[in-house]
Short mmCIF file of C-alpha atoms and ligand atoms in Angstrom, two decimals:
data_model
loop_
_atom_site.label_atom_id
_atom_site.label_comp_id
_atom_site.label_asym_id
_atom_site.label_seq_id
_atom_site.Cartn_x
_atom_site.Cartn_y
_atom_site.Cartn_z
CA UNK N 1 106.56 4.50 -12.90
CA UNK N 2 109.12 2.11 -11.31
CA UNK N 3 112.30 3.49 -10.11
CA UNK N 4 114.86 2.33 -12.75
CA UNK N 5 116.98 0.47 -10.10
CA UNK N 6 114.44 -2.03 -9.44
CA UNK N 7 114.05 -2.71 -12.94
CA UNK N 8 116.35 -5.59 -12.36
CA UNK N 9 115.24 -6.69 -9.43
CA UNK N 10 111.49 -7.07 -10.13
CA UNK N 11 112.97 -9.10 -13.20
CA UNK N 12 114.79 -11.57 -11.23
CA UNK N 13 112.22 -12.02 -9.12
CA UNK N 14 109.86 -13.02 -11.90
CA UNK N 15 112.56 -15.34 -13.11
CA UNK N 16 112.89 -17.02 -10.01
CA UNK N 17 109.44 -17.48 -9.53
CA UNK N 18 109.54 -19.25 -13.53
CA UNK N 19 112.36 -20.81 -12.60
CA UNK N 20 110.57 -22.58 -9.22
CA UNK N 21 107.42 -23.12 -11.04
CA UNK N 22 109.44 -25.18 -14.10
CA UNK N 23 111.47 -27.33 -12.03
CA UNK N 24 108.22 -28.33 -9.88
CA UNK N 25 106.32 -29.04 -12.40
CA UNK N 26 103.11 -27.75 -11.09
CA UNK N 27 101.43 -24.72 -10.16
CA UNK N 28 98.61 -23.64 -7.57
CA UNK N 29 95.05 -23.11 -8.97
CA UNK N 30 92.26 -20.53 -6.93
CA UNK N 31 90.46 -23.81 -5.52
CA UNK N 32 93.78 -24.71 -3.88
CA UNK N 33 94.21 -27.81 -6.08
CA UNK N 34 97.62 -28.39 -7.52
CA UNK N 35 97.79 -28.28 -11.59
CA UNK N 36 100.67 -30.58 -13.26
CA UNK N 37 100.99 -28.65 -16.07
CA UNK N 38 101.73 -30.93 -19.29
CA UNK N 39 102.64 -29.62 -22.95
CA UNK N 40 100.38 -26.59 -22.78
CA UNK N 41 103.00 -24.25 -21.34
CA UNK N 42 105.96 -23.42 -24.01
CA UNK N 43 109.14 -24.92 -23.40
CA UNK N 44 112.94 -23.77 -23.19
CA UNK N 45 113.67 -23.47 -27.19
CA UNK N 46 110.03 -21.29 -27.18
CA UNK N 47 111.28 -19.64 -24.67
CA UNK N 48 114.28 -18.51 -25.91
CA UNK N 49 112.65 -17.55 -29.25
CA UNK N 50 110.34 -14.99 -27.75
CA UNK N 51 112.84 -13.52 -25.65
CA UNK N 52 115.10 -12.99 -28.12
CA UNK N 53 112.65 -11.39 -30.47
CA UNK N 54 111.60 -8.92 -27.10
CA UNK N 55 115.34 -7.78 -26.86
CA UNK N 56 115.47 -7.46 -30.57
CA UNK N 57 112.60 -5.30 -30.86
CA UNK N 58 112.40 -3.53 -27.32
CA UNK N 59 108.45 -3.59 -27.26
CA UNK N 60 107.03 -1.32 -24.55
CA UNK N 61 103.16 -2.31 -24.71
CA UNK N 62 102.23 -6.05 -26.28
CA UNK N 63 99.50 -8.28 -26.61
CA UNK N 64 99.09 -12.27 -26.40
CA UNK N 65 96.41 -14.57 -26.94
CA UNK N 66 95.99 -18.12 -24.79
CA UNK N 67 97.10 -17.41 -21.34
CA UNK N 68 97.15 -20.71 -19.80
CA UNK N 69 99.57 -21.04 -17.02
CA UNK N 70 100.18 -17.35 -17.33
CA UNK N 71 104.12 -18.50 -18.17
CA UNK N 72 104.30 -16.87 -21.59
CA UNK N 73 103.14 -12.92 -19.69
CA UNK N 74 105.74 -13.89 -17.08
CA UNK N 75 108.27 -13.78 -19.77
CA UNK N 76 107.11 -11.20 -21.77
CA UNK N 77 107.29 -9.04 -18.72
CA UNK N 78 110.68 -10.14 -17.17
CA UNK N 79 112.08 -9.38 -20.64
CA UNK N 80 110.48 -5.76 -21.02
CA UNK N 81 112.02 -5.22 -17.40
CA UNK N 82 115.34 -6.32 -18.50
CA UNK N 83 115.10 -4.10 -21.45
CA UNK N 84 114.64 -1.31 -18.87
CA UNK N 85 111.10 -0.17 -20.10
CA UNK N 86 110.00 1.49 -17.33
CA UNK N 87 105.98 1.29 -17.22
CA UNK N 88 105.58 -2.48 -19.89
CA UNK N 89 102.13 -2.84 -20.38
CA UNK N 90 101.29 -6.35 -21.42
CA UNK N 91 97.57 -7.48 -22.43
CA UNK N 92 96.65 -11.24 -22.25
CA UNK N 93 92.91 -12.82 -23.61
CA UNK N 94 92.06 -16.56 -22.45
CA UNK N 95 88.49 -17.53 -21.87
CA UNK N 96 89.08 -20.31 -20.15
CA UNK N 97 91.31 -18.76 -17.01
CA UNK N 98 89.02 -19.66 -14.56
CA UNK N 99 87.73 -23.08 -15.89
CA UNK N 100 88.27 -26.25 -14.07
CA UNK N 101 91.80 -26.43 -16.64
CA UNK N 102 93.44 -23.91 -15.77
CA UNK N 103 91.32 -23.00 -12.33
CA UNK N 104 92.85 -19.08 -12.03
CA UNK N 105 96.21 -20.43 -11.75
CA UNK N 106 97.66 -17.97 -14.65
CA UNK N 107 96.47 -14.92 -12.87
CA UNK N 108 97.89 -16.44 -8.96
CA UNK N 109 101.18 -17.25 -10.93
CA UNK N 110 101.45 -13.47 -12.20
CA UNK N 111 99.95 -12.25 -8.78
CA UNK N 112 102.82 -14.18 -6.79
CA UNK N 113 105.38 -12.99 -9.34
CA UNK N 114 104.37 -9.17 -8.68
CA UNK N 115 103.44 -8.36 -12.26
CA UNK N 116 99.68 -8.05 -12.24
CA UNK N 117 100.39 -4.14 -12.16
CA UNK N 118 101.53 -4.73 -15.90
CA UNK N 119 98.57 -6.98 -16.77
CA UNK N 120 95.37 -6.14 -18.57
CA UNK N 121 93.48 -9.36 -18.74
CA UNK N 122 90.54 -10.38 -20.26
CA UNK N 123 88.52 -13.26 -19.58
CA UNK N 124 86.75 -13.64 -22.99
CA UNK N 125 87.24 -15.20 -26.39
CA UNK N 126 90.10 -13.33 -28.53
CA UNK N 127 87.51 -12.97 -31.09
CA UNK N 128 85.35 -10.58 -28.94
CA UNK N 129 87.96 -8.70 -27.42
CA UNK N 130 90.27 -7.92 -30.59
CA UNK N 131 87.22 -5.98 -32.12
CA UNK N 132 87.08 -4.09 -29.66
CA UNK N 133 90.28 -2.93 -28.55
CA UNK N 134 90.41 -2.12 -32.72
CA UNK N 135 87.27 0.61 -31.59
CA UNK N 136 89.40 1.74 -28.62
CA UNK N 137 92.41 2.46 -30.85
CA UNK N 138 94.81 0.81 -29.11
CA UNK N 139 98.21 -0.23 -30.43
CA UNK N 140 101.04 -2.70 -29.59
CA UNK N 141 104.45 -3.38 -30.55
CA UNK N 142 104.56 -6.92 -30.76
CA UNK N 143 101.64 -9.37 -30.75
CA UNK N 144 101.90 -13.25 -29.81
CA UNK N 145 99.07 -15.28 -31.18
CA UNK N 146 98.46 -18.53 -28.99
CA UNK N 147 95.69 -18.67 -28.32
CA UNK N 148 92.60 -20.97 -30.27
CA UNK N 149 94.37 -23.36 -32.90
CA UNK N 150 90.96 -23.61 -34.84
CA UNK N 151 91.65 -22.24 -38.12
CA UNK N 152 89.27 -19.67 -37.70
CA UNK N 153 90.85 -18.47 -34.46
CA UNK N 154 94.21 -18.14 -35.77
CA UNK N 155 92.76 -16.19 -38.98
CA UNK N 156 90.85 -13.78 -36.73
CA UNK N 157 93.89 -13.36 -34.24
CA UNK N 158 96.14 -12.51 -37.48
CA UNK N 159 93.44 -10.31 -39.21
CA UNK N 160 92.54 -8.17 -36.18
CA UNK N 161 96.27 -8.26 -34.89
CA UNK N 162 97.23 -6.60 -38.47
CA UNK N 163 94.75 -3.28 -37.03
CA UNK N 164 96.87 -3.62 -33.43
CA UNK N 165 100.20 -4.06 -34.49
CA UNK N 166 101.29 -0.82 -35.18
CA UNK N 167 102.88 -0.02 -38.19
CA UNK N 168 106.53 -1.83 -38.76
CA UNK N 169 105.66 -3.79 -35.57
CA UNK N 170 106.32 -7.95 -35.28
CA UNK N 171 103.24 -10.52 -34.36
CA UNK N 172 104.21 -13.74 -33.09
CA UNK N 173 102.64 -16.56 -34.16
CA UNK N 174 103.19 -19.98 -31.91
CA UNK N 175 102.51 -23.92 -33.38
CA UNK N 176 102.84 -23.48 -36.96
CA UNK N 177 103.35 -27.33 -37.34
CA UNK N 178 99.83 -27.21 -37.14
CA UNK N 179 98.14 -27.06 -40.77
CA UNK N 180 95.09 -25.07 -39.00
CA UNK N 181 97.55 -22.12 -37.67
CA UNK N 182 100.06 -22.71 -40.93
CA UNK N 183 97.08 -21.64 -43.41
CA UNK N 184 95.78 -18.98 -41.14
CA UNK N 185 99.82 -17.89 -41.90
CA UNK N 186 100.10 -18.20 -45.05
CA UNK N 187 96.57 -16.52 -46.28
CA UNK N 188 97.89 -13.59 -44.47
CA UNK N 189 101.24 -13.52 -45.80
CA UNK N 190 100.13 -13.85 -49.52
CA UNK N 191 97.11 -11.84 -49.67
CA UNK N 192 97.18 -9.54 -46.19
CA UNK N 193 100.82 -8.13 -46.98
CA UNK N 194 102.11 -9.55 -43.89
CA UNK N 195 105.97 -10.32 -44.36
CA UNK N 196 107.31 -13.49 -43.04
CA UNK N 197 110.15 -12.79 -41.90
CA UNK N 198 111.14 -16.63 -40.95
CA UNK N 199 109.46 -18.62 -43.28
CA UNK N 200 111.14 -21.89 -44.46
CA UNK N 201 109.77 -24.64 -47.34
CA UNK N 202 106.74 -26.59 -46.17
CA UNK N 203 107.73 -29.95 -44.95
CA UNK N 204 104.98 -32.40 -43.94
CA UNK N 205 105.44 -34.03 -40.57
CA UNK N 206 105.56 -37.50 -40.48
CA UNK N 207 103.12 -38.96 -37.83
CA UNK N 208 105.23 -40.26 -35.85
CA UNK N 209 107.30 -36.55 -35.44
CA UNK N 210 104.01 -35.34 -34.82
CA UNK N 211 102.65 -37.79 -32.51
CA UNK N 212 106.25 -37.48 -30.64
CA UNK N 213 105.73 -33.25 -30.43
CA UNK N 214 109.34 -33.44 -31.14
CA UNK N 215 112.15 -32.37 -33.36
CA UNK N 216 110.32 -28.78 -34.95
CA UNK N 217 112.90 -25.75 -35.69
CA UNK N 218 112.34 -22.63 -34.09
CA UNK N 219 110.76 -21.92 -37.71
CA UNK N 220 108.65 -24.68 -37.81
CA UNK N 221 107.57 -23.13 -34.19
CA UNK N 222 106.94 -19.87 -34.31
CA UNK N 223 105.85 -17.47 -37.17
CA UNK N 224 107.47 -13.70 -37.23
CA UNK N 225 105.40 -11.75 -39.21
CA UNK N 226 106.30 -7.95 -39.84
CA UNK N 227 103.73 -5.61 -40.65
CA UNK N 228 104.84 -3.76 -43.43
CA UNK N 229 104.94 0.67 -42.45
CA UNK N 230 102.11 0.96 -45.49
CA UNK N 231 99.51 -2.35 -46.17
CA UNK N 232 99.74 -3.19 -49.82
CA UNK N 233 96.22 -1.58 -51.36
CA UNK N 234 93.98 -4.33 -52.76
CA UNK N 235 91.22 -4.39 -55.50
CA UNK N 236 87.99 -5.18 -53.99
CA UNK N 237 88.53 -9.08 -56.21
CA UNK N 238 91.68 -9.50 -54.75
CA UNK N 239 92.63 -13.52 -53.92
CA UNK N 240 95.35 -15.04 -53.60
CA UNK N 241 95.59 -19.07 -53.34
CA UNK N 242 96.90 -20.25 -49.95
CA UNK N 243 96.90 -23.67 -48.99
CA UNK N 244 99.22 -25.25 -46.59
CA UNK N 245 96.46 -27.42 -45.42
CA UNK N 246 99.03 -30.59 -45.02
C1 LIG E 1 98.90 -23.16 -25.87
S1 LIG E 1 97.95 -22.44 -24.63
C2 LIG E 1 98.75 -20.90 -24.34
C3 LIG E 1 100.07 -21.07 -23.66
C4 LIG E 1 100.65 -19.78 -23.16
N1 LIG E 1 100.78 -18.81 -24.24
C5 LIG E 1 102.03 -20.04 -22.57
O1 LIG E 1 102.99 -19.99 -23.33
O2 LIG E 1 102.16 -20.29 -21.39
C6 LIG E 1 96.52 -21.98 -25.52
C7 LIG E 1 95.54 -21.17 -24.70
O3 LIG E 1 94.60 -20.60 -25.59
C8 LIG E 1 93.40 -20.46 -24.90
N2 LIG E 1 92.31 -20.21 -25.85
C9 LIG E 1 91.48 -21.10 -26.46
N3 LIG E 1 90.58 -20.46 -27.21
C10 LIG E 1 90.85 -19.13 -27.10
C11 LIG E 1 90.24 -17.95 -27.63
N4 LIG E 1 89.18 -18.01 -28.43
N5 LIG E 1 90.78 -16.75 -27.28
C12 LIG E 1 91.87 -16.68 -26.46
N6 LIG E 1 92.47 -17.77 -25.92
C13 LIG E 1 91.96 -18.97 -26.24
C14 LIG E 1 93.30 -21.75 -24.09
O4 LIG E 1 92.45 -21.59 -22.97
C15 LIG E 1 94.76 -21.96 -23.68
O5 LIG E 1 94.99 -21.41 -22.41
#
């Protein structure tokens, strides 16, 4: 357990080492290559939205999925610190950490920033690990899904994060301009009992918005889904439409 003074401390330190890693641009990978890192990392405004939604719900153990850069754990951990939680426990699942992408460069990032004490990584497919951490019984307090944008990735992150979240607890869930991750959403919300506690009226994106990554509202971003304290019971013939397959 970390002496409660430090708290802060440790936390600034991780921001400064975000802070660096932004305005360069780049970060180290294991082979000692430099990585420019391009859209994959979130930006400020996603930034901002998980934070505040850490403060708001003062998580002491969470989950992501899609690691990448590693900047997304650096924040989730900074912010647990600054919330004084006193042992955070974050878990993060990316199979493709130590690819020629990303070449280890998420787990040196969280190394250098002193939080690998907080990490549980796993260098596997969320699909695999999920399942299994289901078995284990383990539970979080807030889940970020960002991890594969295949429609069948996002449903499986949603459906197993429903049997991690614990009950009343928030999952995260990042790109929803994307009509693969947007129908994931909304099967969950109208037949899953997920609440979405965000959601705004489908708009289409014109190509040109979408081609430009540009102009999105944090809603249009980011998904908060509450699990409800007791799932809705369903018949076994139980469907709901969904389609936000624009
Ligand atoms: C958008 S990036 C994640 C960005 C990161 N959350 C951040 O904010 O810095 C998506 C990540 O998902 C990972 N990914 C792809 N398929 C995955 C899967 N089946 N399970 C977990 N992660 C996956 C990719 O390797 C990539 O690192």
């Amino acid at each position: 357990m970390q002496d409660v003074k430090s708290l802060p401390d440790h936390a600034a330190r991780i921001g400064a080492y975000l802070q660096e890693a932004r305005a360069r641009g780049t970060v180290r990978g294991k082979s000692g290559k430099t990585i420019e890192f391009g859209k994959t990392p979130i930006r400020a405004a996603q930034d901002q939205t998980l934070i505040d939604a850490i403060v708001q719900e003062r998580p002491e153990r969470t989950l992501e999925t899609g690691f990448a850069y590693g900047f997304s754990t650096l924040l989730f951990c900074k912010s647990m610190l600054e919330n004084g939680t006193q042992a955070p426990q974050h878990v993060a699942i990316d199979p493709f950490q130590s690819g020629d992408v990303f070449d280890s460069a998420g787990l040196i990032a969280c190394e250098e920033a002193g939080v690998s004490d907080m990490l549980e990584f796993y260098h596997e497919g969320s699909q695999y690990v999920l399942p299994r951490l289901i078995k284990d019984e383990r539970s979080f307090d807030l889940i970020f899904i960002d991890g594969g944008h295949l429609f069948e990735l996002a449903f499986m992150d949603i459906l197993f994060s429903i049997s991690l979240i614990r009950p009343g607890g928030l999952i995260l869930v990042d790109d929803m301009w994307m009509p693969s991750v947007r129908a994931a959403v909304d099967y969950a919300v109208k037949n899953l009992g997920l609440i979405h506690e965000n959601a705004v009226a489908a708009k289409p994106l014109g190509l040109l918005r979408r081609a430009r990554n540009m102009q999105r509202s944090p809603q249009e971003q980011t998904a908060f889904l509450r699990r409800p304290v007791e799932l809705p019971k369903r018949n076994w013939d139980h469907f709901v439409p969904f389609d936000h397959a624009w």
